[in-house]
Amino acid sequence: MDGAVEIVLWLRDRKGIHVNLEDGHQAEAADLFEIVLEQRGLPPESENIFSVWLVSPLLELRLKNHHKPFQLAQLWDDFCAMYTDSCADEITRDEPVVMFQRNVFLTLEEEMKTSNETILCLLYHEAKFNVAEGRYIMDPSDYHALAGIQALIHLGHFDPKNHVTSQYRANLSKFYPPHMYKFKLQLLHIGKQKERPCEEIFMEAHKQISANYREEIRGGVLRDLYRQYLQICWKYSCYGSAFFEGVIEKPCHKVKKAILGCQQTEVLVAINTDGVTVTDKEKPEVILAVPYEELSWNLDTNEDEDDLIPCLLVQFLCKEESSCNTKVLQIYSRQAKLMDALIDSSVKRKLQRGSLHGREDYVNGEGEIYRNENFCRKVENKMEKMCLTTYSLEETRG
């Protein structure tokens, strides 16, 4: 297996670095990382900001420095069979690429200190990708603000002669997640004021931000726009996360459950340095966001049950009227083991930084957890959408 191997190292700005590596089969992620730093002229601080991933439509895996991407790629079918519910044909067609992207262990506080234009550009492109993929659930007004910034960067200043409604309509998928522009049944809006087309609001956002930046879009202005885009994303609990597929049970009456069986909701689980966010994929909305100082978790591999897939149990505090209870949400996923490992590593890193305070019992460790106050700022947990087990604090203490 010796000899030169041609490898393409991709970045989220859709640009690739083509390299021929001698004995490339043995190349480690750290070797590829150094090539990207050299080729793109990235500063030393990038070592903490980015990492090497193997990414495909079915699965995304962050690599440690000693991992050998070529060898892991040879095992990709096995990984997909182990960590996804995809059929054999989908797995056979799936191929990973080497991706240079944000390090999931980078804290928000550390990212906010970044001022390098090249770094901000890469972070912007990755955030833009996650927005368009529907991974970041936001207020509609923020989606429009982001689209306006993106339009100024890629389309230039608003020009009424060249920038017309039809152009914005044709490009919605590049600027918005699908739920913002897909056709909505008018029957659902009877008696309500008709919503304005997304492309019209998009055009206004582009026009407005163009009026605020009359100078040429380059250099310092471009850096400011990248940062402005990221600042909007920073407000949301799912920013900077690794994402995992899963399902949860819908709450239902015992009789209905006995007749129809368990009804399930497909969810996207976002895990970052601050906590865990669960998003409903059917109706894009955040249904749960829990910071680590209010979280306890456990992994049930269900190895003894042939018909059950692994389950991540998420326990969190919930204040209800005069009482304070703990609730447990069961997230069934073939990626539960990956989720468990990431949560465990994130909590341990917080402990090592000495930024953990307040809830040693809930993070299964010693020390203190620093709480990012933005984590749950825009989230109201949707208890009615989850099948939860409830324990009172008196019961757990007894």
Tab-separated table of C-alpha atoms in Angstrom:
chain	number	residue	atom	x	y	z
A	1	MET	CA	0.000	0.000	0.000
A	2	ASP	CA	3.027	2.275	-0.271
A	3	GLY	CA	3.394	4.942	-2.953
A	4	ALA	CA	1.990	8.359	-3.782
A	5	VAL	CA	-1.672	9.024	-3.116
A	6	GLU	CA	-3.656	11.938	-4.521
A	7	ILE	CA	-5.817	13.567	-1.854
A	8	VAL	CA	-8.198	16.523	-2.019
A	9	LEU	CA	-8.560	18.495	1.205
A	10	TRP	CA	-11.859	20.375	1.154
A	11	LEU	CA	-12.809	23.530	3.010
A	12	ARG	CA	-16.299	24.949	3.638
A	13	ASP	CA	-15.692	27.746	1.127
A	14	ARG	CA	-16.032	24.959	-1.483
A	15	LYS	CA	-12.355	25.172	-2.422
A	16	GLY	CA	-10.139	22.118	-2.437
A	17	ILE	CA	-6.405	21.633	-2.010
A	18	HIS	CA	-5.024	18.895	-4.284
A	19	VAL	CA	-1.904	17.170	-2.968
A	20	ASN	CA	0.122	14.091	-3.852
A	21	LEU	CA	1.485	12.453	-0.722
A	22	GLU	CA	4.226	9.856	-0.661
A	23	ASP	CA	3.050	6.970	1.475
A	24	GLY	CA	-0.287	8.786	1.673
A	25	HIS	CA	-2.039	5.690	2.992
A	26	GLN	CA	-0.189	6.268	6.262
A	27	ALA	CA	-0.742	10.045	6.394
A	28	GLU	CA	-2.265	11.210	9.671
A	29	ALA	CA	-4.898	13.915	10.179
A	30	ALA	CA	-2.193	16.129	11.727
A	31	ASP	CA	-0.180	15.931	8.487
A	32	LEU	CA	-3.162	17.022	6.401
A	33	PHE	CA	-3.941	19.796	8.862
A	34	GLU	CA	-0.456	21.265	8.436
A	35	ILE	CA	-0.825	21.194	4.651
A	36	VAL	CA	-4.021	23.255	4.839
A	37	LEU	CA	-2.406	25.777	7.205
A	38	GLU	CA	0.523	26.213	4.835
A	39	GLN	CA	-1.492	26.345	1.604
A	40	ARG	CA	-4.079	28.813	2.938
A	41	GLY	CA	-1.675	30.920	4.985
A	42	LEU	CA	-3.568	30.399	8.226
A	43	PRO	CA	-2.028	31.705	11.501
A	44	PRO	CA	-0.930	29.403	14.372
A	45	GLU	CA	-4.152	30.122	16.324
A	46	SER	CA	-5.965	28.022	13.705
A	47	GLU	CA	-4.736	24.859	15.416
A	48	ASN	CA	-7.344	25.360	18.127
A	49	ILE	CA	-10.086	26.648	15.821
A	50	PHE	CA	-10.221	23.975	13.131
A	51	SER	CA	-9.863	20.218	12.814
A	52	VAL	CA	-9.915	17.524	10.124
A	53	TRP	CA	-13.163	15.613	9.528
A	54	LEU	CA	-14.393	12.815	7.291
A	55	VAL	CA	-17.720	14.007	5.913
A	56	SER	CA	-20.385	12.429	3.717
A	57	PRO	CA	-24.143	12.874	3.250
A	58	LEU	CA	-24.715	10.017	5.728
A	59	LEU	CA	-22.122	10.598	8.433
A	60	GLU	CA	-19.622	13.128	9.822
A	61	LEU	CA	-16.673	12.103	11.996
A	62	ARG	CA	-14.123	14.412	13.600
A	63	LEU	CA	-10.626	12.933	13.415
A	64	LYS	CA	-7.988	13.019	16.110
A	65	ASN	CA	-4.444	13.977	15.112
A	66	HIS	CA	-3.213	10.371	14.990
A	67	HIS	CA	-6.103	9.073	12.877
A	68	LYS	CA	-5.258	8.021	9.326
A	69	PRO	CA	-7.988	9.349	6.987
A	70	PHE	CA	-7.234	6.985	4.094
A	71	GLN	CA	-7.535	3.906	6.304
A	72	LEU	CA	-10.723	5.159	7.938
A	73	ALA	CA	-12.216	5.891	4.520
A	74	GLN	CA	-11.687	2.241	3.605
A	75	LEU	CA	-13.923	1.330	6.558
A	76	TRP	CA	-16.620	3.874	5.720
A	77	ASP	CA	-19.248	1.298	4.761
A	78	ASP	CA	-18.796	-0.335	8.170
A	79	PHE	CA	-19.120	3.003	9.958
A	80	CYS	CA	-22.308	3.868	8.055
A	81	ALA	CA	-23.807	0.458	8.821
A	82	MET	CA	-22.927	0.901	12.492
A	83	TYR	CA	-23.981	4.546	12.973
A	84	THR	CA	-26.807	5.148	10.476
A	85	ASP	CA	-30.118	3.563	9.473
A	86	SER	CA	-29.274	3.791	5.784
A	87	CYS	CA	-29.970	0.901	3.441
A	88	ALA	CA	-27.213	-1.079	1.733
A	89	ASP	CA	-27.569	0.789	-1.583
A	90	GLU	CA	-27.278	4.195	0.126
A	91	ILE	CA	-24.204	3.057	2.020
A	92	THR	CA	-22.565	1.681	-1.123
A	93	ARG	CA	-23.060	5.015	-2.933
A	94	ASP	CA	-21.854	7.094	0.033
A	95	GLU	CA	-18.266	8.329	-0.114
A	96	PRO	CA	-16.543	10.552	2.453
A	97	VAL	CA	-14.351	13.556	1.734
A	98	VAL	CA	-11.635	15.024	3.924
A	99	MET	CA	-13.027	18.306	5.278
A	100	PHE	CA	-11.182	21.070	7.118
A	101	GLN	CA	-13.780	22.740	9.348
A	102	ARG	CA	-14.538	24.157	12.784
A	103	ASN	CA	-13.306	22.219	15.809
A	104	VAL	CA	-16.378	21.157	17.799
A	105	PHE	CA	-14.363	21.715	21.008
A	106	LEU	CA	-13.762	25.387	20.211
A	107	THR	CA	-15.663	27.445	22.784
A	108	LEU	CA	-17.799	30.398	21.788
A	109	GLU	CA	-15.684	32.665	23.995
A	110	GLU	CA	-12.544	31.620	22.114
A	111	GLU	CA	-14.151	32.139	18.713
A	112	MET	CA	-15.346	35.625	19.654
A	113	LYS	CA	-11.726	36.702	20.132
A	114	THR	CA	-10.835	35.856	16.541
A	115	SER	CA	-10.135	38.802	14.231
A	116	ASN	CA	-8.154	37.162	11.407
A	117	GLU	CA	-9.999	37.667	8.109
A	118	THR	CA	-9.102	34.247	6.648
A	119	ILE	CA	-10.299	32.440	9.765
A	120	LEU	CA	-13.511	34.473	9.906
A	121	CYS	CA	-14.086	33.745	6.204
A	122	LEU	CA	-13.919	29.973	6.770
A	123	LEU	CA	-16.142	30.164	9.851
A	124	TYR	CA	-18.615	32.285	7.864
A	125	HIS	CA	-18.796	29.757	5.028
A	126	GLU	CA	-19.369	26.893	7.446
A	127	ALA	CA	-22.112	28.816	9.271
A	128	LYS	CA	-23.698	29.692	5.918
A	129	PHE	CA	-23.724	26.010	4.981
A	130	ASN	CA	-25.407	25.022	8.255
A	131	VAL	CA	-28.035	27.754	7.862
A	132	ALA	CA	-28.945	26.614	4.336
A	133	GLU	CA	-29.051	22.980	5.509
A	134	GLY	CA	-31.615	23.893	8.170
A	135	ARG	CA	-29.368	22.933	11.062
A	136	TYR	CA	-29.614	26.350	12.726
A	137	ILE	CA	-33.188	27.095	13.762
A	138	MET	CA	-33.611	30.874	14.049
A	139	ASP	CA	-36.115	33.686	14.161
A	140	PRO	CA	-37.270	34.539	10.600
A	141	SER	CA	-35.952	38.094	11.023
A	142	ASP	CA	-32.448	36.731	11.625
A	143	TYR	CA	-32.651	34.503	8.545
A	144	HIS	CA	-33.441	37.601	6.487
A	145	ALA	CA	-30.623	39.591	8.094
A	146	LEU	CA	-28.176	36.776	7.304
A	147	ALA	CA	-29.417	36.569	3.712
A	148	GLY	CA	-28.874	40.319	3.307
A	149	ILE	CA	-25.281	40.091	4.552
A	150	GLN	CA	-24.589	37.089	2.341
A	151	ALA	CA	-26.056	38.860	-0.678
A	152	LEU	CA	-23.836	41.892	-0.128
A	153	ILE	CA	-20.765	39.646	0.090
A	154	HIS	CA	-21.553	37.517	-2.983
A	155	LEU	CA	-23.807	39.695	-5.160
A	156	GLY	CA	-22.317	43.091	-4.371
A	157	HIS	CA	-24.252	46.263	-3.633
A	158	PHE	CA	-27.932	46.269	-4.441
A	159	ASP	CA	-28.604	47.442	-7.988
A	160	PRO	CA	-32.293	47.815	-8.939
A	161	LYS	CA	-31.421	47.258	-12.606
A	162	ASN	CA	-29.737	43.913	-12.066
A	163	HIS	CA	-31.202	42.647	-8.799
A	164	VAL	CA	-34.830	41.796	-9.435
A	165	THR	CA	-37.323	39.641	-7.557
A	166	SER	CA	-36.981	36.673	-9.894
A	167	GLN	CA	-33.225	36.530	-9.252
A	168	TYR	CA	-33.742	36.377	-5.497
A	169	ARG	CA	-36.455	33.731	-5.912
A	170	ALA	CA	-34.132	31.542	-8.011
A	171	ASN	CA	-31.402	31.694	-5.354
A	172	LEU	CA	-33.398	31.146	-2.178
A	173	SER	CA	-31.891	27.695	-1.572
A	174	LYS	CA	-28.409	29.250	-1.335
A	175	PHE	CA	-29.455	31.762	1.322
A	176	TYR	CA	-32.259	30.144	3.353
A	177	PRO	CA	-33.174	26.782	4.884
A	178	PRO	CA	-35.942	24.916	3.024
A	179	HIS	CA	-38.687	25.621	5.571
A	180	MET	CA	-38.386	29.350	4.904
A	181	TYR	CA	-39.272	29.225	1.221
A	182	LYS	CA	-41.027	25.937	0.430
A	183	PHE	CA	-44.673	26.192	-0.610
A	184	LYS	CA	-47.086	26.398	2.316
A	185	LEU	CA	-50.659	25.203	1.934
A	186	GLN	CA	-52.930	28.226	1.902
A	187	LEU	CA	-55.574	26.209	3.787
A	188	LEU	CA	-53.419	26.598	6.860
A	189	HIS	CA	-53.617	30.350	6.597
A	190	ILE	CA	-57.338	30.923	6.190
A	191	GLY	CA	-58.346	33.968	8.171
A	192	LYS	CA	-54.741	35.080	8.535
A	193	GLN	CA	-52.980	37.848	6.733
A	194	LYS	CA	-51.139	36.461	3.720
A	195	GLU	CA	-47.401	36.186	4.302
A	196	ARG	CA	-45.092	38.185	2.079
A	197	PRO	CA	-42.995	36.093	-0.305
A	198	CYS	CA	-39.574	35.292	1.075
A	199	GLU	CA	-37.832	36.738	-1.986
A	200	GLU	CA	-39.364	40.171	-1.411
A	201	ILE	CA	-38.092	40.370	2.169
A	202	PHE	CA	-34.763	39.000	0.946
A	203	MET	CA	-34.450	41.806	-1.593
A	204	GLU	CA	-35.270	44.429	1.046
A	205	ALA	CA	-32.624	43.005	3.387
A	206	HIS	CA	-30.036	43.224	0.612
A	207	LYS	CA	-31.087	46.779	-0.180
A	208	GLN	CA	-30.950	47.858	3.463
A	209	ILE	CA	-27.497	46.514	4.265
A	210	SER	CA	-26.147	47.862	0.971
A	211	ALA	CA	-27.155	51.343	2.134
A	212	ASN	CA	-25.073	50.826	5.290
A	213	TYR	CA	-21.921	49.816	3.369
A	214	ARG	CA	-21.319	52.167	0.470
A	215	GLU	CA	-17.588	51.455	0.172
A	216	GLU	CA	-16.112	48.601	-1.867
A	217	ILE	CA	-16.668	45.172	-0.305
A	218	ARG	CA	-13.131	44.046	0.461
A	219	GLY	CA	-10.490	44.042	3.188
A	220	GLY	CA	-11.731	45.376	6.502
A	221	VAL	CA	-15.312	45.722	5.265
A	222	LEU	CA	-15.400	42.073	4.235
A	223	ARG	CA	-13.996	41.033	7.611
A	224	ASP	CA	-16.698	43.081	9.366
A	225	LEU	CA	-19.428	41.409	7.300
A	226	TYR	CA	-18.119	37.928	8.115
A	227	ARG	CA	-18.133	38.825	11.789
A	228	GLN	CA	-21.592	40.410	11.600
A	229	TYR	CA	-22.955	37.194	10.076
A	230	LEU	CA	-21.350	35.087	12.799
A	231	GLN	CA	-22.580	37.386	15.573
A	232	ILE	CA	-26.157	36.602	14.606
A	233	CYS	CA	-25.411	32.870	14.634
A	234	TRP	CA	-23.666	33.097	18.012
A	235	LYS	CA	-27.000	33.910	19.666
A	236	TYR	CA	-28.329	30.406	19.092
A	237	SER	CA	-27.715	27.298	21.163
A	238	CYS	CA	-27.012	25.036	18.170
A	239	TYR	CA	-24.097	27.115	16.822
A	240	GLY	CA	-20.753	25.334	16.654
A	241	SER	CA	-22.290	21.911	17.187
A	242	ALA	CA	-21.725	18.465	15.825
A	243	PHE	CA	-25.031	17.059	14.550
A	244	PHE	CA	-26.569	13.621	15.008
A	245	GLU	CA	-29.731	11.922	13.764
A	246	GLY	CA	-32.210	10.361	16.179
A	247	VAL	CA	-35.861	9.779	17.089
A	248	ILE	CA	-37.918	10.416	20.221
A	249	GLU	CA	-41.334	9.166	21.225
A	250	LYS	CA	-44.309	11.491	20.904
A	251	PRO	CA	-46.514	11.784	23.990
A	252	CYS	CA	-49.842	10.012	23.516
A	253	HIS	CA	-52.730	8.518	25.502
A	254	LYS	CA	-52.241	4.948	26.761
A	255	VAL	CA	-55.237	3.655	24.784
A	256	LYS	CA	-54.012	5.232	21.562
A	257	LYS	CA	-50.523	3.899	22.214
A	258	ALA	CA	-51.898	0.378	22.762
A	259	ILE	CA	-53.797	0.505	19.450
A	260	LEU	CA	-51.411	2.388	17.183
A	261	GLY	CA	-48.113	1.775	18.948
A	262	CYS	CA	-45.484	4.428	19.682
A	263	GLN	CA	-45.531	7.498	17.442
A	264	GLN	CA	-42.068	8.917	16.803
A	265	THR	CA	-40.541	12.261	15.896
A	266	GLU	CA	-37.330	12.498	13.894
A	267	VAL	CA	-34.897	14.853	15.594
A	268	LEU	CA	-31.524	16.438	15.021
A	269	VAL	CA	-29.322	16.486	18.117
A	270	ALA	CA	-26.787	19.333	18.270
A	271	ILE	CA	-23.936	19.035	20.777
A	272	ASN	CA	-21.341	21.748	21.438
A	273	THR	CA	-19.163	23.020	24.279
A	274	ASP	CA	-22.136	24.552	26.120
A	275	GLY	CA	-24.832	21.885	26.020
A	276	VAL	CA	-27.296	19.784	24.056
A	277	THR	CA	-30.011	21.036	21.689
A	278	VAL	CA	-32.740	18.834	20.189
A	279	THR	CA	-34.532	19.995	17.045
A	280	ASP	CA	-37.747	18.639	15.531
A	281	LYS	CA	-36.976	17.833	11.886
A	282	GLU	CA	-40.628	17.478	10.846
A	283	LYS	CA	-41.579	20.969	12.008
A	284	PRO	CA	-38.258	22.782	12.222
A	285	GLU	CA	-38.100	24.125	15.755
A	286	VAL	CA	-35.970	23.664	18.829
A	287	ILE	CA	-37.843	21.515	21.328
A	288	LEU	CA	-35.127	21.236	23.980
A	289	ALA	CA	-31.933	23.105	24.855
A	290	VAL	CA	-30.101	22.129	28.034
A	291	PRO	CA	-26.776	23.595	29.226
A	292	TYR	CA	-24.379	21.174	30.856
A	293	GLU	CA	-24.857	22.551	34.375
A	294	GLU	CA	-28.503	21.413	34.212
A	295	LEU	CA	-27.775	18.116	32.466
A	296	SER	CA	-27.085	14.523	33.383
A	297	TRP	CA	-26.945	11.766	30.800
A	298	ASN	CA	-26.476	8.051	30.332
A	299	LEU	CA	-26.008	5.646	27.444
A	300	ASP	CA	-28.155	2.546	27.101
A	301	THR	CA	-26.661	0.404	24.359
A	302	ASN	CA	-29.624	-2.018	24.429
A	303	GLU	CA	-27.182	-4.794	23.521
A	304	ASP	CA	-29.464	-7.412	25.049
A	305	GLU	CA	-32.471	-6.294	22.994
A	306	ASP	CA	-32.303	-7.311	19.344
A	307	ASP	CA	-35.179	-5.046	18.297
A	308	LEU	CA	-33.943	-1.905	20.063
A	309	ILE	CA	-31.306	0.555	18.913
A	310	PRO	CA	-28.998	2.405	21.350
A	311	CYS	CA	-30.524	5.170	23.441
A	312	LEU	CA	-29.125	8.361	24.951
A	313	LEU	CA	-30.972	9.306	28.136
A	314	VAL	CA	-30.918	13.053	28.788
A	315	GLN	CA	-31.919	14.152	32.291
A	316	PHE	CA	-32.512	17.844	32.967
A	317	LEU	CA	-34.022	20.212	35.500
A	318	CYS	CA	-37.524	21.537	34.900
A	319	LYS	CA	-39.316	24.140	37.028
A	320	GLU	CA	-43.078	23.591	37.046
A	321	GLU	CA	-45.184	26.045	39.032
A	322	SER	CA	-44.101	25.598	42.676
A	323	SER	CA	-42.044	22.435	42.183
A	324	CYS	CA	-38.687	21.675	40.613
A	325	ASN	CA	-38.478	18.267	38.958
A	326	THR	CA	-36.036	16.356	36.818
A	327	LYS	CA	-37.202	14.929	33.510
A	328	VAL	CA	-35.666	12.263	31.320
A	329	LEU	CA	-35.828	12.257	27.522
A	330	GLN	CA	-34.914	9.104	25.604
A	331	ILE	CA	-33.224	9.722	22.247
A	332	TYR	CA	-32.968	6.569	20.139
A	333	SER	CA	-30.129	6.672	17.652
A	334	ARG	CA	-27.434	4.477	16.170
A	335	GLN	CA	-25.183	7.466	16.841
A	336	ALA	CA	-25.966	7.449	20.591
A	337	LYS	CA	-22.482	6.178	21.400
A	338	LEU	CA	-20.940	9.077	19.464
A	339	MET	CA	-23.206	11.552	21.283
A	340	ASP	CA	-22.291	10.089	24.659
A	341	ALA	CA	-18.569	10.350	23.902
A	342	LEU	CA	-18.848	13.972	22.726
A	343	ILE	CA	-20.844	15.091	25.780
A	344	ASP	CA	-18.379	13.330	28.067
A	345	SER	CA	-15.380	14.972	26.364
A	346	SER	CA	-17.023	18.413	26.369
A	347	VAL	CA	-17.783	18.255	30.094
A	348	LYS	CA	-14.283	17.016	30.940
A	349	ARG	CA	-12.728	19.844	28.920
A	350	LYS	CA	-14.837	22.362	30.820
A	351	LEU	CA	-13.658	20.862	34.077
A	352	GLN	CA	-10.042	21.036	32.970
A	353	ARG	CA	-10.435	24.710	32.039
A	354	GLY	CA	-11.835	25.407	35.496
A	355	SER	CA	-14.918	26.933	33.893
A	356	LEU	CA	-17.416	24.608	35.564
A	357	HIS	CA	-19.380	25.848	38.523
A	358	GLY	CA	-22.556	25.090	40.313
A	359	ARG	CA	-23.799	21.599	39.439
A	360	GLU	CA	-21.169	18.948	40.122
A	361	ASP	CA	-23.909	16.333	40.623
A	362	TYR	CA	-25.393	16.964	37.215
A	363	VAL	CA	-22.198	16.726	35.209
A	364	ASN	CA	-20.842	13.678	37.004
A	365	GLY	CA	-17.593	15.401	37.812
A	366	GLU	CA	-15.848	17.769	40.150
A	367	GLY	CA	-15.423	21.496	39.661
A	368	GLU	CA	-17.542	24.299	38.312
A	369	ILE	CA	-19.348	24.955	35.034
A	370	TYR	CA	-19.326	28.378	33.392
A	371	ARG	CA	-22.721	29.008	31.813
A	372	ASN	CA	-22.980	30.690	28.441
A	373	GLU	CA	-25.964	32.965	29.071
A	374	ASN	CA	-26.814	33.001	25.353
A	375	PHE	CA	-27.285	29.243	25.218
A	376	CYS	CA	-31.010	29.182	26.066
A	377	ARG	CA	-31.784	32.847	25.492
A	378	LYS	CA	-34.108	32.282	22.551
A	379	VAL	CA	-35.406	28.827	23.488
A	380	GLU	CA	-38.609	27.814	25.200
A	381	ASN	CA	-38.497	24.059	25.708
A	382	LYS	CA	-41.483	22.315	24.080
A	383	MET	CA	-42.439	19.839	26.819
A	384	GLU	CA	-45.667	18.901	25.056
A	385	LYS	CA	-43.716	17.493	22.099
A	386	MET	CA	-41.651	15.026	24.132
A	387	CYS	CA	-42.503	11.796	25.929
A	388	LEU	CA	-40.778	12.392	29.265
A	389	THR	CA	-40.267	10.545	32.514
A	390	THR	CA	-40.598	12.845	35.552
A	391	TYR	CA	-38.904	12.580	38.954
A	392	SER	CA	-39.292	15.016	41.809
A	393	LEU	CA	-36.132	16.187	43.508
A	394	GLU	CA	-37.486	14.792	46.786
A	395	GLU	CA	-37.756	11.335	45.197
A	396	THR	CA	-34.259	11.440	43.753
A	397	ARG	CA	-32.774	12.596	47.040
A	398	GLY	CA	-34.672	9.950	48.994
